[in-house]
């Protein structure tokens, strides 16, 4: 009987968190809706871990008074959620700041409902172990969470490998430097040719290549070449090797994928058919340039202009 109760508690945590996240996104006019999958990815191991040690956490609240137990559950949930934020920070470092939804509050709310459910459903003897035994059992949490993360990463990697996009070769003008973009899924765009089973993406001098194929996520296989006026190619590497940490100059930095939300009847949405989807790159030739916000704005403006002209047949 205990196993279904613990399983249901984990599901309650996940569902409560998702519902709360959707409410937050609705209040933000769905800004940051892409973060829901990342939030869910890191919520699952937390929910599993709390399912395993939830009875021990409840055993640390030494009172039968319902109000005081509820307060204790709120405090424990806040402490554990704050710790989980720090675990995530140690794993993904500054990328945690990219979340557009308040993950700490979402985890706290989900954990509160999970522990309240366990406190309601678990037999009394399950929660009345000694403080020492409960503290020792809490050591199971890192192990369970770690195994859950490894398993999720494993499935995610396998899925990415099985659905990996076509290998791509980028041909960049020899005299080009700075930012460039690939814009995907435009009917007016070009259909890249294929060479040796690799998609050939020829970057124009303006830095914006508009293509017909849709963006496809997965494990990437990119090659980059500088091309002179005679068509001769010189291979360059990705700017930073994330395994060795070596930075290559000249080299290409793969930025990230994003979109410019399209207009709808009620405002703007990434689900609009007018949405522009792209991936950012930057070519460093012989020096590393500092990030300039005005250059990003200029590139964004140029991209929108060229896509609009493309769609209008200009």
Tab-separated table of C-alpha atoms in Angstrom:
chain	number	residue	atom	x	y	z
A	1	UNK	CA	0.000	0.000	0.000
A	2	UNK	CA	2.918	2.345	0.749
A	3	UNK	CA	4.348	2.203	-2.778
A	4	UNK	CA	1.193	3.496	-4.536
A	5	UNK	CA	0.904	6.263	-1.937
A	6	UNK	CA	4.495	7.370	-2.558
A	7	UNK	CA	4.043	7.108	-6.321
A	8	UNK	CA	0.881	9.203	-6.201
A	9	UNK	CA	2.660	11.789	-4.041
A	10	UNK	CA	5.326	12.236	-6.718
A	11	UNK	CA	2.664	12.653	-9.393
A	12	UNK	CA	0.884	15.210	-7.203
A	13	UNK	CA	4.139	17.189	-6.930
A	14	UNK	CA	4.668	17.166	-10.710
A	15	UNK	CA	1.073	17.991	-11.629
A	16	UNK	CA	0.814	20.749	-9.007
A	17	UNK	CA	4.059	22.290	-10.234
A	18	UNK	CA	2.993	22.199	-13.883
A	19	UNK	CA	-0.421	23.724	-13.137
A	20	UNK	CA	1.227	26.506	-11.113
A	21	UNK	CA	3.785	27.070	-13.878
A	22	UNK	CA	0.987	27.376	-16.449
A	23	UNK	CA	-0.746	29.957	-14.275
A	24	UNK	CA	2.510	31.936	-14.068
A	25	UNK	CA	3.035	31.680	-17.836
A	26	UNK	CA	-0.543	32.821	-18.472
A	27	UNK	CA	0.087	35.882	-16.304
A	28	UNK	CA	3.239	36.555	-18.376
A	29	UNK	CA	1.332	36.266	-21.674
A	30	UNK	CA	3.121	32.906	-22.157
A	31	UNK	CA	6.573	34.502	-22.119
A	32	UNK	CA	9.069	31.732	-21.281
A	33	UNK	CA	6.741	28.844	-22.198
A	34	UNK	CA	9.742	26.931	-23.568
A	35	UNK	CA	11.101	26.634	-20.009
A	36	UNK	CA	8.315	24.273	-18.946
A	37	UNK	CA	10.169	21.231	-20.300
A	38	UNK	CA	13.416	22.146	-18.529
A	39	UNK	CA	11.454	22.735	-15.328
A	40	UNK	CA	9.789	19.332	-15.683
A	41	UNK	CA	13.146	17.662	-16.391
A	42	UNK	CA	14.544	18.811	-13.030
A	43	UNK	CA	11.278	18.381	-11.117
A	44	UNK	CA	10.993	14.636	-11.783
A	45	UNK	CA	14.141	13.615	-9.804
A	46	UNK	CA	13.140	15.944	-6.950
A	47	UNK	CA	9.649	14.414	-6.803
A	48	UNK	CA	11.093	10.880	-6.908
A	49	UNK	CA	13.567	11.654	-4.142
A	50	UNK	CA	10.883	13.154	-1.900
A	51	UNK	CA	8.669	10.113	-2.567
A	52	UNK	CA	11.418	7.924	-1.114
A	53	UNK	CA	12.295	10.022	1.961
A	54	UNK	CA	9.027	11.913	2.497
A	55	UNK	CA	8.054	9.824	5.525
A	56	UNK	CA	11.439	10.614	7.102
A	57	UNK	CA	10.991	14.327	6.511
A	58	UNK	CA	7.595	14.135	8.172
A	59	UNK	CA	9.201	12.304	11.087
A	60	UNK	CA	11.319	15.395	11.747
A	61	UNK	CA	8.187	17.399	12.604
A	62	UNK	CA	7.632	16.465	16.297
A	63	UNK	CA	3.994	17.435	16.750
A	64	UNK	CA	0.553	16.056	15.979
A	65	UNK	CA	-1.068	19.486	15.868
A	66	UNK	CA	-2.352	19.854	12.298
A	67	UNK	CA	-1.620	23.564	12.009
A	68	UNK	CA	1.922	23.197	13.379
A	69	UNK	CA	2.533	20.173	11.115
A	70	UNK	CA	1.387	22.206	8.100
A	71	UNK	CA	3.765	25.017	9.094
A	72	UNK	CA	6.562	22.477	9.530
A	73	UNK	CA	5.845	21.022	6.063
A	74	UNK	CA	6.004	24.510	4.527
A	75	UNK	CA	9.370	25.191	6.224
A	76	UNK	CA	10.840	21.814	5.219
A	77	UNK	CA	9.594	22.290	1.645
A	78	UNK	CA	11.187	25.730	1.422
A	79	UNK	CA	14.539	24.458	2.751
A	80	UNK	CA	14.624	21.453	0.409
A	81	UNK	CA	13.548	23.485	-2.618
A	82	UNK	CA	16.224	26.090	-1.901
A	83	UNK	CA	18.815	23.306	-1.652
A	84	UNK	CA	17.588	21.855	-4.961
A	85	UNK	CA	18.055	25.252	-6.627
A	86	UNK	CA	21.680	25.191	-5.487
A	87	UNK	CA	22.129	21.636	-6.766
A	88	UNK	CA	20.853	22.785	-10.139
A	89	UNK	CA	23.165	25.821	-10.009
A	90	UNK	CA	26.183	23.557	-9.432
A	91	UNK	CA	25.183	21.457	-12.474
A	92	UNK	CA	24.220	24.090	-15.049
A	93	UNK	CA	25.948	27.119	-13.471
A	94	UNK	CA	24.754	30.510	-14.815
A	95	UNK	CA	22.212	28.943	-17.174
A	96	UNK	CA	19.886	28.705	-14.179
A	97	UNK	CA	19.294	32.438	-14.637
A	98	UNK	CA	17.762	31.711	-18.044
A	99	UNK	CA	14.573	30.338	-16.441
A	100	UNK	CA	11.636	32.671	-17.047
A	101	UNK	CA	9.518	30.988	-14.376
A	102	UNK	CA	10.147	31.079	-10.588
A	103	UNK	CA	11.457	27.517	-10.142
A	104	UNK	CA	12.137	27.884	-6.397
A	105	UNK	CA	8.507	28.796	-5.655
A	106	UNK	CA	7.185	26.134	-8.036
A	107	UNK	CA	9.255	23.412	-6.345
A	108	UNK	CA	8.237	24.666	-2.902
A	109	UNK	CA	4.527	24.559	-3.801
A	110	UNK	CA	4.826	21.120	-5.404
A	111	UNK	CA	6.703	19.726	-2.420
A	112	UNK	CA	4.193	21.187	0.053
A	113	UNK	CA	1.336	19.356	-1.665
A	114	UNK	CA	3.412	16.177	-1.910
A	115	UNK	CA	4.241	16.142	1.810
A	116	UNK	CA	0.699	17.079	2.815
A	117	UNK	CA	-0.570	14.111	0.822
A	118	UNK	CA	1.993	11.775	2.411
A	119	UNK	CA	1.155	13.110	5.878
A	120	UNK	CA	-2.510	12.407	5.210
A	121	UNK	CA	-2.141	8.953	3.680
A	122	UNK	CA	0.882	7.270	5.268
A	123	UNK	CA	0.279	5.033	8.308
A	124	UNK	CA	1.212	6.689	11.594
A	125	UNK	CA	4.023	4.215	12.332
A	126	UNK	CA	5.722	5.235	9.083
A	127	UNK	CA	6.220	8.759	10.428
A	128	UNK	CA	7.101	7.934	14.035
A	129	UNK	CA	10.667	6.646	13.701
A	130	UNK	CA	13.445	8.136	15.813
A	131	UNK	CA	15.005	11.431	14.767
A	132	UNK	CA	18.340	9.657	14.268
A	133	UNK	CA	16.863	7.055	11.907
A	134	UNK	CA	15.049	9.740	9.948
A	135	UNK	CA	18.227	11.796	9.542
A	136	UNK	CA	20.178	8.734	8.372
A	137	UNK	CA	17.461	7.872	5.854
A	138	UNK	CA	17.680	11.389	4.435
A	139	UNK	CA	21.056	10.369	2.997
A	140	UNK	CA	19.106	8.302	0.476
A	141	UNK	CA	17.912	11.491	-1.208
A	142	UNK	CA	21.205	12.397	-2.983
A	143	UNK	CA	21.556	8.815	-4.222
A	144	UNK	CA	17.978	8.570	-5.493
A	145	UNK	CA	18.117	12.032	-7.082
A	146	UNK	CA	21.479	11.272	-8.728
A	147	UNK	CA	20.255	7.953	-10.158
A	148	UNK	CA	17.079	9.646	-11.410
A	149	UNK	CA	19.077	12.407	-13.126
A	150	UNK	CA	21.432	9.875	-14.738
A	151	UNK	CA	18.476	7.820	-15.972
A	152	UNK	CA	16.672	10.875	-17.356
A	153	UNK	CA	19.859	12.127	-19.019
A	154	UNK	CA	20.360	8.653	-20.499
A	155	UNK	CA	16.878	8.562	-22.027
A	156	UNK	CA	17.267	12.158	-23.198
A	157	UNK	CA	20.608	11.398	-24.861
A	158	UNK	CA	19.219	8.262	-26.517
A	159	UNK	CA	16.223	10.204	-27.820
A	160	UNK	CA	18.486	13.000	-29.094
A	161	UNK	CA	20.747	10.470	-30.791
A	162	UNK	CA	17.872	8.655	-32.481
A	163	UNK	CA	16.341	11.926	-33.685
A	164	UNK	CA	19.574	13.800	-34.406
A	165	UNK	CA	19.404	16.286	-37.275
A	166	UNK	CA	21.272	15.940	-40.543
A	167	UNK	CA	25.013	16.736	-40.386
A	168	UNK	CA	25.675	20.327	-41.478
A	169	UNK	CA	28.590	22.106	-43.156
A	170	UNK	CA	28.771	25.901	-42.870
A	171	UNK	CA	30.556	27.808	-45.647
A	172	UNK	CA	31.478	31.323	-44.502
A	173	UNK	CA	32.989	34.064	-46.697
A	174	UNK	CA	36.682	34.480	-45.920
A	175	UNK	CA	36.318	38.217	-45.284
A	176	UNK	CA	33.310	37.778	-42.965
A	177	UNK	CA	33.428	38.188	-39.176
A	178	UNK	CA	30.925	38.692	-36.392
A	179	UNK	CA	27.377	37.394	-35.937
A	180	UNK	CA	25.387	35.318	-38.394
A	181	UNK	CA	22.005	33.604	-38.238
A	182	UNK	CA	20.173	30.668	-39.783
A	183	UNK	CA	16.413	31.272	-40.114
A	184	UNK	CA	14.335	28.088	-40.428
A	185	UNK	CA	11.005	26.996	-41.839
A	186	UNK	CA	10.435	29.807	-44.350
A	187	UNK	CA	8.671	28.841	-47.604
A	188	UNK	CA	10.506	31.658	-49.351
A	189	UNK	CA	13.887	30.408	-48.154
A	190	UNK	CA	16.382	28.286	-50.050
A	191	UNK	CA	16.600	24.503	-49.970
A	192	UNK	CA	20.220	23.758	-48.997
A	193	UNK	CA	22.058	21.345	-51.222
A	194	UNK	CA	23.575	18.133	-49.907
A	195	UNK	CA	27.197	17.107	-50.244
A	196	UNK	CA	28.561	13.805	-48.929
A	197	UNK	CA	25.433	13.339	-46.792
A	198	UNK	CA	25.925	16.765	-45.203
A	199	UNK	CA	23.610	19.751	-45.538
A	200	UNK	CA	25.543	22.684	-47.026
A	201	UNK	CA	24.702	26.086	-45.518
A	202	UNK	CA	26.330	28.956	-47.433
A	203	UNK	CA	26.358	32.085	-45.271
A	204	UNK	CA	25.700	35.273	-47.274
A	205	UNK	CA	27.729	38.430	-46.750
A	206	UNK	CA	24.861	40.014	-44.759
A	207	UNK	CA	25.037	37.151	-42.240
A	208	UNK	CA	21.413	35.961	-42.496
A	209	UNK	CA	20.639	32.679	-44.263
A	210	UNK	CA	16.934	31.902	-44.705
A	211	UNK	CA	16.096	28.254	-45.455
A	212	UNK	CA	13.012	26.115	-46.039
A	213	UNK	CA	13.735	23.174	-43.652
A	214	UNK	CA	12.332	23.420	-40.140
A	215	UNK	CA	14.626	23.586	-37.125
A	216	UNK	CA	15.360	20.154	-35.684
A	217	UNK	CA	16.808	19.690	-32.208
A	218	UNK	CA	19.202	16.905	-31.274
A	219	UNK	CA	22.879	16.017	-31.206
A	220	UNK	CA	24.578	18.296	-33.711
A	221	UNK	CA	27.334	17.489	-36.210
A	222	UNK	CA	28.702	20.803	-37.521
A	223	UNK	CA	31.717	21.604	-39.673
A	224	UNK	CA	32.803	25.167	-40.422
A	225	UNK	CA	34.863	26.444	-43.373
A	226	UNK	CA	36.111	29.830	-44.554
A	227	UNK	CA	35.717	30.134	-48.329
A	228	UNK	CA	37.809	32.442	-50.540
A	229	UNK	CA	36.795	33.997	-53.874
A	230	UNK	CA	38.013	30.909	-55.739
A	231	UNK	CA	35.887	28.561	-53.661
A	232	UNK	CA	38.816	27.148	-51.696
A	233	UNK	CA	37.826	26.011	-48.213
A	234	UNK	CA	39.806	26.352	-44.984
A	235	UNK	CA	38.398	24.383	-42.093
A	236	UNK	CA	38.038	26.136	-38.744
A	237	UNK	CA	36.925	24.696	-35.417
A	238	UNK	CA	34.153	25.517	-33.015
A	239	UNK	CA	35.307	28.423	-30.885
A	240	UNK	CA	35.218	26.548	-27.586
A	241	UNK	CA	35.818	22.845	-27.034
A	242	UNK	CA	33.521	22.048	-24.097
A	243	UNK	CA	35.472	18.889	-23.255
A	244	UNK	CA	39.005	20.323	-23.156
A	245	UNK	CA	38.069	23.955	-22.531
A	246	UNK	CA	40.371	25.066	-25.373
A	247	UNK	CA	39.246	28.182	-27.255
A	248	UNK	CA	40.012	28.268	-30.975
A	249	UNK	CA	40.629	31.453	-32.960
A	250	UNK	CA	39.545	31.621	-35.696
A	251	UNK	CA	36.493	29.723	-34.541
A	252	UNK	CA	32.707	29.723	-34.595
A	253	UNK	CA	30.676	30.100	-31.417
A	254	UNK	CA	27.314	28.360	-31.516
A	255	UNK	CA	24.981	30.648	-29.618
A	256	UNK	CA	21.500	29.273	-29.177
A	257	UNK	CA	18.161	28.751	-30.841
A	258	UNK	CA	15.328	31.180	-30.350
A	259	UNK	CA	12.449	32.964	-32.011
A	260	UNK	CA	10.859	36.330	-32.608
A	261	UNK	CA	7.235	35.809	-31.564
A	262	UNK	CA	4.702	36.468	-34.315
A	263	UNK	CA	1.671	38.706	-34.038
A	264	UNK	CA	-1.741	37.243	-33.188
A	265	UNK	CA	-5.198	38.707	-32.638
A	266	UNK	CA	-4.488	39.105	-28.924
A	267	UNK	CA	-0.809	40.093	-29.008
A	268	UNK	CA	2.305	38.078	-29.749
A	269	UNK	CA	2.919	34.340	-29.434
A	270	UNK	CA	5.658	31.898	-30.401
A	271	UNK	CA	2.871	29.655	-31.754
A	272	UNK	CA	1.939	32.241	-34.376
A	273	UNK	CA	2.599	31.243	-38.016
A	274	UNK	CA	4.425	34.576	-38.328
A	275	UNK	CA	7.024	33.578	-35.737
A	276	UNK	CA	10.636	33.703	-36.959
A	277	UNK	CA	12.773	30.793	-35.715
A	278	UNK	CA	16.551	30.977	-35.821
A	279	UNK	CA	19.912	29.873	-34.460
A	280	UNK	CA	22.679	32.350	-33.552
A	281	UNK	CA	26.365	31.985	-34.419
A	282	UNK	CA	29.415	34.223	-34.197
A	283	UNK	CA	32.695	33.968	-36.099
A	284	UNK	CA	35.819	35.103	-34.262
A	285	UNK	CA	38.647	35.770	-36.728
A	286	UNK	CA	41.716	36.877	-34.760
A	287	UNK	CA	40.363	38.630	-31.666
A	288	UNK	CA	37.597	37.902	-29.176
A	289	UNK	CA	35.066	40.700	-29.324
A	290	UNK	CA	33.110	41.765	-26.267
A	291	UNK	CA	29.354	41.290	-26.384
A	292	UNK	CA	27.729	44.451	-27.676
A	293	UNK	CA	24.013	44.771	-27.068
A	294	UNK	CA	23.664	47.328	-29.864
A	295	UNK	CA	25.175	44.833	-32.324
A	296	UNK	CA	22.606	42.224	-31.257
A	297	UNK	CA	19.777	44.733	-31.731
A	298	UNK	CA	21.156	45.643	-35.155
A	299	UNK	CA	21.336	41.966	-36.165
A	300	UNK	CA	17.814	41.293	-34.878
A	301	UNK	CA	16.482	44.258	-36.856
A	302	UNK	CA	18.268	43.113	-40.028
A	303	UNK	CA	16.934	39.562	-39.627
A	304	UNK	CA	13.329	40.716	-39.248
A	305	UNK	CA	13.705	43.021	-42.269
A	306	UNK	CA	15.180	40.317	-44.522
A	307	UNK	CA	12.574	37.735	-43.506
A	308	UNK	CA	9.762	40.211	-44.152
A	309	UNK	CA	11.200	41.006	-47.586
A	310	UNK	CA	11.573	37.282	-48.268
A	311	UNK	CA	7.949	36.603	-47.324
A	312	UNK	CA	6.773	39.508	-49.494
A	313	UNK	CA	8.701	38.183	-52.477
A	314	UNK	CA	11.203	41.014	-52.644
